[in-house]
Amino acid sequence: MEIEKRESPIDLVLEPKTSDIGGGFLVRRTLPSRSRRMVGPFIFFDHMGPVEFPPGKGMKVLPHPHIGLATVTYLFDGEILHRDSAGFTQAIRPGAINWMVAGRGIVHSERVSPEIERSGQTIHGIQLWVALPEASEDMEPAFFHHSADSLPRLSPQPGLEIRILIGSAFGVTSPVHTYSRMLYAEAKLSKGCEWTVPVLEKEQALYVATGSIEADSSSFSSGSMLVIKEGQELRLSTSEETILMILGGDSPGKRKIYWNFVHSRPEVIEQAKQLWKDQKFPAIEGETEFVPLPE
């Protein structure tokens, strides 16, 4: 008797490349990749650390510009001090969501406070970029902070805890205001957990942040991003404690990306490049250092 072969629910498996975001601080970058530039509106995916900074050392990302996107910063461990040209200063701590809307143009820096630099710390987190829809690409810049206790948490089954960071799923909604449909969630699975990830968005992916999973007769460890086929559920299990990030949503359409600039119109990116060369972007009060435009 011929056995029917089951179609895999996994469309692609993306593995990250290592990049230096400043001062020797290495991150694993999964999006964009040659195989897949975006998942829903998410056009950039950086996994930072975990990296341990000894006393006297710390993360130092100098002032740099953005247009046409929103940045999403989420930490598992450590603290980052955000400052931007819209006048916002915010300490980013584990479990909170920091949503910076670049719109027509913003400049920000990411460092650590002098107190934390003196004591040292471990930084571990993820930063995403969301490509804004065309109607919002050139909006006024803004920054929003949502504390850890403001984000909904649920436990749909034993050994599984989910936090909805952005968007709606499982009957709950994050307080983060977005400009298009999207989902970003954290799922913590205990050892020996079995879970069928439901269809939550048209475009959907899972990222293994820590630990590992077994799915579709294969094992996937930290750093792997599984892009799921449209309309497909994914059955998985764990042999250790694991953190998964779920991301997806509606695609905004094609986007051009150059350095820190994302836009639907290439000429706007060219204008932004010249403005940064001429140092005509808005400045962060009290900061004079900056990252030069790559040639």
PDB file of C-alpha atoms in Angstrom, residues 2 40 49 69 89 141 153 164 172 178 201 210 213 231 259 264 271:
ATOM      1  CA  GLU A   2       1.403   3.403  -1.003  1.00  0.00           C
ATOM      2  CA  GLY A  40       3.904  40.632   6.852  1.00  0.00           C
ATOM      3  CA  GLY A  49      22.899  38.798  22.489  1.00  0.00           C
ATOM      4  CA  LEU A  69       9.289  52.601   9.451  1.00  0.00           C
ATOM      5  CA  THR A  89      14.103  59.575  26.674  1.00  0.00           C
ATOM      6  CA  PRO A 141       7.610  61.032  14.181  1.00  0.00           C
ATOM      7  CA  ARG A 153      -0.816  37.409  29.061  1.00  0.00           C
ATOM      8  CA  ILE A 164       0.523  39.462  22.990  1.00  0.00           C
ATOM      9  CA  VAL A 172      -6.931  39.437  23.527  1.00  0.00           C
ATOM     10  CA  THR A 178      -0.406  50.218  14.895  1.00  0.00           C
ATOM     11  CA  GLU A 201      -2.156  35.716  10.190  1.00  0.00           C
ATOM     12  CA  THR A 210      15.991  30.437  23.132  1.00  0.00           C
ATOM     13  CA  ILE A 213      11.765  22.837  19.018  1.00  0.00           C
ATOM     14  CA  GLY A 231      -3.337  28.707   6.040  1.00  0.00           C
ATOM     15  CA  TRP A 259      20.784  51.316   5.515  1.00  0.00           C
ATOM     16  CA  SER A 264       7.925  52.744  -1.094  1.00  0.00           C
ATOM     17  CA  GLN A 271      16.526  62.634  -0.360  1.00  0.00           C
TER      18      GLN A 271
END
